[in-house]
């Protein structure tokens, strides 16, 4: 495949064996919008990636012969200022592959004053996986998107803003959201809003990127998980999205754990780690 620029790192650790990991350049040429970042990309010792200007997909495939035909594009969080690439990326993909689900970690570009940029990458990721579904033994009608915090805003944006390009739809078939930013009004995470829309967003942008207001009968089904004591992103974000889905007759599940705060991802010190994995596995099996 001409877009593969690197293929190595066999999956190890406590997950079942999986195919070699692949890192794929998301765009064959220049992306439609330049985010204007010229500083070199940087990843620190805590797997925090900043200055993303070259988007990529990292592929984790299930063990040969054990795939379900489903796939999930994973959007780590980071307030649209960086990416928490480990506990909201690598660990997620490893678990999905162990469940027979192909996982694609999206290293999406930071907006840097260009609000279109993250959505361009999410839509391109969905189209890319759909175009190449046969190569990865994926069903083109079982491609979902998952997101954490601001990555949850991106996932819900991709789930409510989609189109057909060159005959390929960017609509995900299902959505998985963890403590997501959803709205852009006063109930949101202000840092994510500022990073995406600027210090003084227009009313039109506030409306367009408040994804609870963009849900309609074509929005894909979703599962949403968060903690009641989340002081980073108010639970109201998730509740509004769930209510909008139900108002439009869309299948949805909402789990609010009593404690946990914000940003637990796949960290095993989250008090309800085992429970949320069991709930998610059942939901994914039946979607």
Coordinates of C-alpha atoms in Angstrom, one line a residue:
X1 CA 0.0 0.0 0.0
X2 CA 1.6 3.2 -1.2
X3 CA 0.6 5.3 1.9
X4 CA 2.3 3.0 4.4
X5 CA 5.5 4.7 5.5
X6 CA 6.4 2.4 8.4
X7 CA 5.6 -1.1 9.4
X8 CA 7.0 -2.7 12.5
X9 CA 6.5 -3.2 16.3
X10 CA 4.6 -6.4 16.8
X11 CA 2.0 -6.1 19.5
X12 CA 3.2 -7.6 22.7
X13 CA 2.4 -7.4 26.4
X14 CA -0.8 -8.8 27.9
X15 CA -2.9 -8.6 24.7
X16 CA -3.3 -11.5 22.3
X17 CA -1.0 -11.5 19.3
X18 CA -1.9 -9.2 16.5
X19 CA -0.7 -8.2 13.1
X20 CA 2.2 -5.8 12.7
X21 CA 1.5 -2.2 13.5
X22 CA 1.4 0.1 10.6
X23 CA 1.7 3.9 10.5
X24 CA 0.0 5.4 7.5
X25 CA 0.2 9.0 6.2
X26 CA -3.4 10.2 6.2
X27 CA -3.2 12.4 3.1
X28 CA -1.5 11.4 -0.1
X29 CA -0.5 15.1 -0.7
X30 CA -1.1 18.3 1.3
X31 CA -4.3 18.4 3.4
X32 CA -7.0 20.7 2.2
X33 CA -6.3 23.3 4.9
X34 CA -2.8 24.1 6.3
X35 CA -2.9 24.5 10.1
X36 CA 0.1 26.9 10.0
X37 CA 2.1 25.0 12.6
X38 CA 5.8 25.1 11.7
X39 CA 7.3 24.1 15.1
X40 CA 8.6 20.5 15.1
X41 CA 6.2 17.9 16.5
X42 CA 7.1 16.8 20.0
X43 CA 6.2 13.9 22.3
X44 CA 7.3 14.0 25.9
X45 CA 7.9 11.2 28.4
X46 CA 4.2 11.1 29.3
X47 CA 3.2 10.3 25.7
X48 CA 1.8 13.8 25.2
X49 CA 2.1 14.9 21.6
X50 CA 2.1 18.6 20.6
X51 CA 2.5 20.6 17.4
X52 CA 0.8 18.0 15.2
X53 CA 0.9 19.1 11.6
X54 CA 1.4 15.8 9.8
X55 CA -1.7 13.5 10.5
X56 CA -1.3 9.8 10.6
X57 CA -3.3 6.6 11.2
X58 CA -1.7 3.9 13.4
X59 CA -3.2 0.5 12.6
X60 CA -3.7 -2.3 15.1
X61 CA -5.3 -5.4 13.6
X62 CA -6.8 -8.4 15.4
X63 CA -5.0 -11.7 15.4
X64 CA -5.4 -13.4 12.1
X65 CA -8.7 -15.3 11.8
X66 CA -10.2 -13.7 14.9
X67 CA -11.5 -10.4 13.4
X68 CA -15.1 -9.4 13.8
X69 CA -15.1 -7.3 10.7
X70 CA -15.6 -4.2 12.8
X71 CA -13.2 -1.2 13.1
X72 CA -12.9 1.8 15.3
X73 CA -11.0 5.0 14.6
X74 CA -9.6 6.3 17.9
X75 CA -9.3 10.1 18.6
X76 CA -7.2 10.8 21.8
X77 CA -8.1 13.9 23.8
X78 CA -6.0 16.9 24.7
X79 CA -8.1 20.0 24.5
X80 CA -7.3 20.6 20.8
X81 CA -3.8 21.6 22.0
X82 CA -2.2 18.1 22.1
X83 CA -2.8 14.4 22.1
X84 CA -2.8 12.0 25.1
X85 CA -1.5 9.2 22.9
X86 CA -1.1 6.4 25.4
X87 CA -4.0 5.9 27.8
X88 CA -6.4 7.3 25.2
X89 CA -4.7 5.8 22.2
X90 CA -2.3 2.9 22.3
X91 CA -3.9 1.1 25.2
X92 CA -7.3 1.5 23.6
X93 CA -6.2 0.1 20.3
X94 CA -4.5 -2.8 21.9
X95 CA -7.7 -3.7 23.8
X96 CA -9.9 -3.3 20.7
X97 CA -7.6 -5.6 18.7
X98 CA -7.9 -8.2 21.5
X99 CA -11.7 -8.0 21.0
X100 CA -11.4 -8.8 17.3
X101 CA -11.9 -5.1 16.3
X102 CA -9.4 -3.4 14.0
X103 CA -8.2 -0.1 15.6
X104 CA -6.9 3.0 13.9
X105 CA -5.4 5.6 16.2
X106 CA -5.8 9.0 14.5
X107 CA -3.0 11.5 15.1
X108 CA -5.1 14.5 14.0
X109 CA -3.7 18.0 13.5
X110 CA -4.2 20.7 16.0
X111 CA -6.5 23.5 14.7
X112 CA -4.1 26.4 15.6
X113 CA -6.8 28.9 14.5
X114 CA -8.1 26.8 11.7
X115 CA -11.3 25.2 13.0
X116 CA -11.8 22.9 9.9
X117 CA -8.5 21.0 10.4
X118 CA -9.4 18.3 12.9
X119 CA -12.7 17.4 11.2
X120 CA -10.9 17.2 7.8
X121 CA -8.6 14.6 9.3
X122 CA -11.4 12.6 11.0
X123 CA -13.4 12.5 7.8
X124 CA -10.4 11.5 5.8
X125 CA -9.6 8.8 8.3
X126 CA -13.1 7.3 7.9
X127 CA -13.0 7.5 4.2
X128 CA -9.5 5.9 4.1
X129 CA -10.5 3.0 6.2
X130 CA -13.7 2.5 4.2
X131 CA -11.8 2.6 0.9
X132 CA -9.3 0.0 2.1
X133 CA -11.7 -2.1 4.2
X134 CA -11.2 -5.3 2.1
X135 CA -7.4 -5.2 2.6
X136 CA -7.9 -5.2 6.4
X137 CA -10.9 -7.6 6.3
X138 CA -13.2 -4.9 7.6
X139 CA -16.9 -4.5 6.8
X140 CA -17.3 -1.0 5.2
X141 CA -20.6 -0.7 7.1
X142 CA -19.1 -1.4 10.5
X143 CA -16.6 1.4 10.9
X144 CA -17.0 3.4 14.1
X145 CA -15.3 6.4 15.7
X146 CA -14.3 6.8 19.3
X147 CA -13.1 9.9 21.2
X148 CA -12.0 11.1 24.6
X149 CA -12.6 14.6 25.9
X150 CA -11.8 17.0 23.0
X151 CA -11.3 13.9 20.9
X152 CA -14.9 13.1 21.9
X153 CA -15.9 16.4 20.5
X154 CA -14.1 15.5 17.3
X155 CA -15.8 12.1 17.2
X156 CA -19.2 13.6 17.8
X157 CA -18.4 16.3 15.1
X158 CA -17.6 13.6 12.6
X159 CA -20.8 11.8 13.6
X160 CA -22.9 14.9 12.9
X161 CA -21.0 16.5 10.0
X162 CA -20.4 14.1 7.2
X163 CA -20.6 13.9 3.5
X164 CA -19.9 11.7 0.4
X165 CA -16.6 12.5 -1.4
X166 CA -15.7 10.6 -4.6
X167 CA -18.4 8.1 -3.8
X168 CA -17.2 7.4 -0.2
X169 CA -19.1 8.5 2.8
X170 CA -17.4 9.9 5.9
X171 CA -20.3 9.0 8.1
X172 CA -19.2 6.6 10.9
X173 CA -21.5 3.6 11.6
X174 CA -21.3 4.0 15.4
X175 CA -19.8 6.3 18.0
X176 CA -18.0 5.7 21.3
X177 CA -17.6 8.7 23.5
X178 CA -15.6 9.0 26.8
X179 CA -16.2 12.1 28.9
X180 CA -16.7 14.1 25.7
X181 CA -16.8 17.7 25.0
X182 CA -20.0 18.1 22.9
X183 CA -21.4 21.6 23.2
X184 CA -19.6 24.9 22.6
X185 CA -21.8 27.0 24.9
X186 CA -21.0 28.0 28.5
X187 CA -21.3 24.3 29.7
X188 CA -18.3 23.2 27.7
X189 CA -14.6 22.9 28.5
X190 CA -13.5 26.5 27.7
X191 CA -9.9 25.5 26.7
X192 CA -11.2 23.2 24.0
X193 CA -13.5 25.8 22.7
X194 CA -10.8 28.5 22.6
X195 CA -8.3 26.2 20.9
X196 CA -10.9 25.2 18.3
X197 CA -12.8 28.4 17.7
X198 CA -10.7 31.2 19.1
X199 CA -11.1 33.7 21.9
X200 CA -14.2 35.3 20.3
X201 CA -16.1 32.6 18.4
X202 CA -19.0 33.7 16.2
X203 CA -22.6 32.7 17.0
X204 CA -22.5 30.6 13.7
X205 CA -19.5 28.7 14.8
X206 CA -20.8 28.1 18.3
X207 CA -24.0 26.6 16.8
X208 CA -22.2 24.6 14.1
X209 CA -19.8 23.0 16.6
X210 CA -22.3 22.4 19.4
X211 CA -22.9 18.8 18.3
X212 CA -26.0 18.2 20.4
X213 CA -27.7 20.7 18.1
X214 CA -26.6 18.9 14.9
X215 CA -28.0 15.5 15.7
X216 CA -30.7 14.2 13.3
X217 CA -32.2 10.9 12.2
X218 CA -29.0 10.0 10.3
X219 CA -26.7 10.4 13.2
X220 CA -25.1 7.0 14.1
X221 CA -25.9 5.2 17.4
X222 CA -23.6 5.9 20.3
X223 CA -22.4 4.7 23.7
X224 CA -21.3 7.4 26.1
X225 CA -19.3 6.9 29.3
X226 CA -18.2 9.5 31.9
X227 CA -18.0 10.2 35.6
X228 CA -20.5 12.2 37.7
X229 CA -17.7 14.1 39.4
X230 CA -16.0 15.2 36.2
X231 CA -14.9 18.8 36.9
X232 CA -13.0 19.2 33.6
X233 CA -15.9 18.6 31.2
X234 CA -19.4 19.0 32.8
X235 CA -21.5 15.8 32.5
X236 CA -24.1 18.0 30.8
X237 CA -22.2 17.6 27.6
X238 CA -22.8 13.9 27.5
X239 CA -26.4 14.1 28.7
X240 CA -27.3 16.6 26.1
X241 CA -25.9 14.4 23.3
X242 CA -27.8 11.4 24.7
X243 CA -31.0 13.3 24.9
X244 CA -30.6 14.6 21.3
X245 CA -30.0 11.0 20.1
X246 CA -33.1 9.7 21.8
X247 CA -35.2 12.7 20.5
X248 CA -34.3 11.5 17.0
X249 CA -34.9 7.8 17.6
X250 CA -31.3 6.8 17.6
X251 CA -30.0 3.9 19.6
X252 CA -27.9 5.1 22.5
X253 CA -26.4 4.0 25.9
X254 CA -25.3 6.4 28.6
X255 CA -23.2 5.2 31.6
X256 CA -22.4 7.7 34.4
X257 CA -20.0 6.3 37.0
X258 CA -20.2 7.9 40.4
X259 CA -16.5 8.8 40.7
X260 CA -13.5 9.0 38.5
X261 CA -13.1 12.6 37.5
X262 CA -11.8 13.4 34.0
X263 CA -9.3 11.7 31.7
X264 CA -9.2 8.1 33.0
X265 CA -9.1 6.5 29.6
X266 CA -7.7 3.0 29.8
X267 CA -5.8 3.6 33.0
X268 CA -6.4 0.6 35.2
X269 CA -6.5 2.7 38.4
X270 CA -9.9 4.0 37.4
X271 CA -12.3 2.5 40.0
X272 CA -14.7 1.2 37.4
X273 CA -12.1 0.0 34.8
X274 CA -13.3 -3.6 34.7
X275 CA -17.0 -2.6 34.7
X276 CA -16.7 -0.2 31.8
X277 CA -14.7 -2.6 29.7
X278 CA -17.4 -5.3 30.2
X279 CA -20.2 -2.9 29.3
X280 CA -18.3 -1.6 26.2
X281 CA -17.4 -5.1 25.0
X282 CA -21.1 -6.2 25.1
X283 CA -22.2 -3.0 23.3
X284 CA -19.6 -3.4 20.6
X285 CA -20.5 -7.0 20.1
X286 CA -24.1 -6.1 19.5
X287 CA -23.7 -3.0 17.3

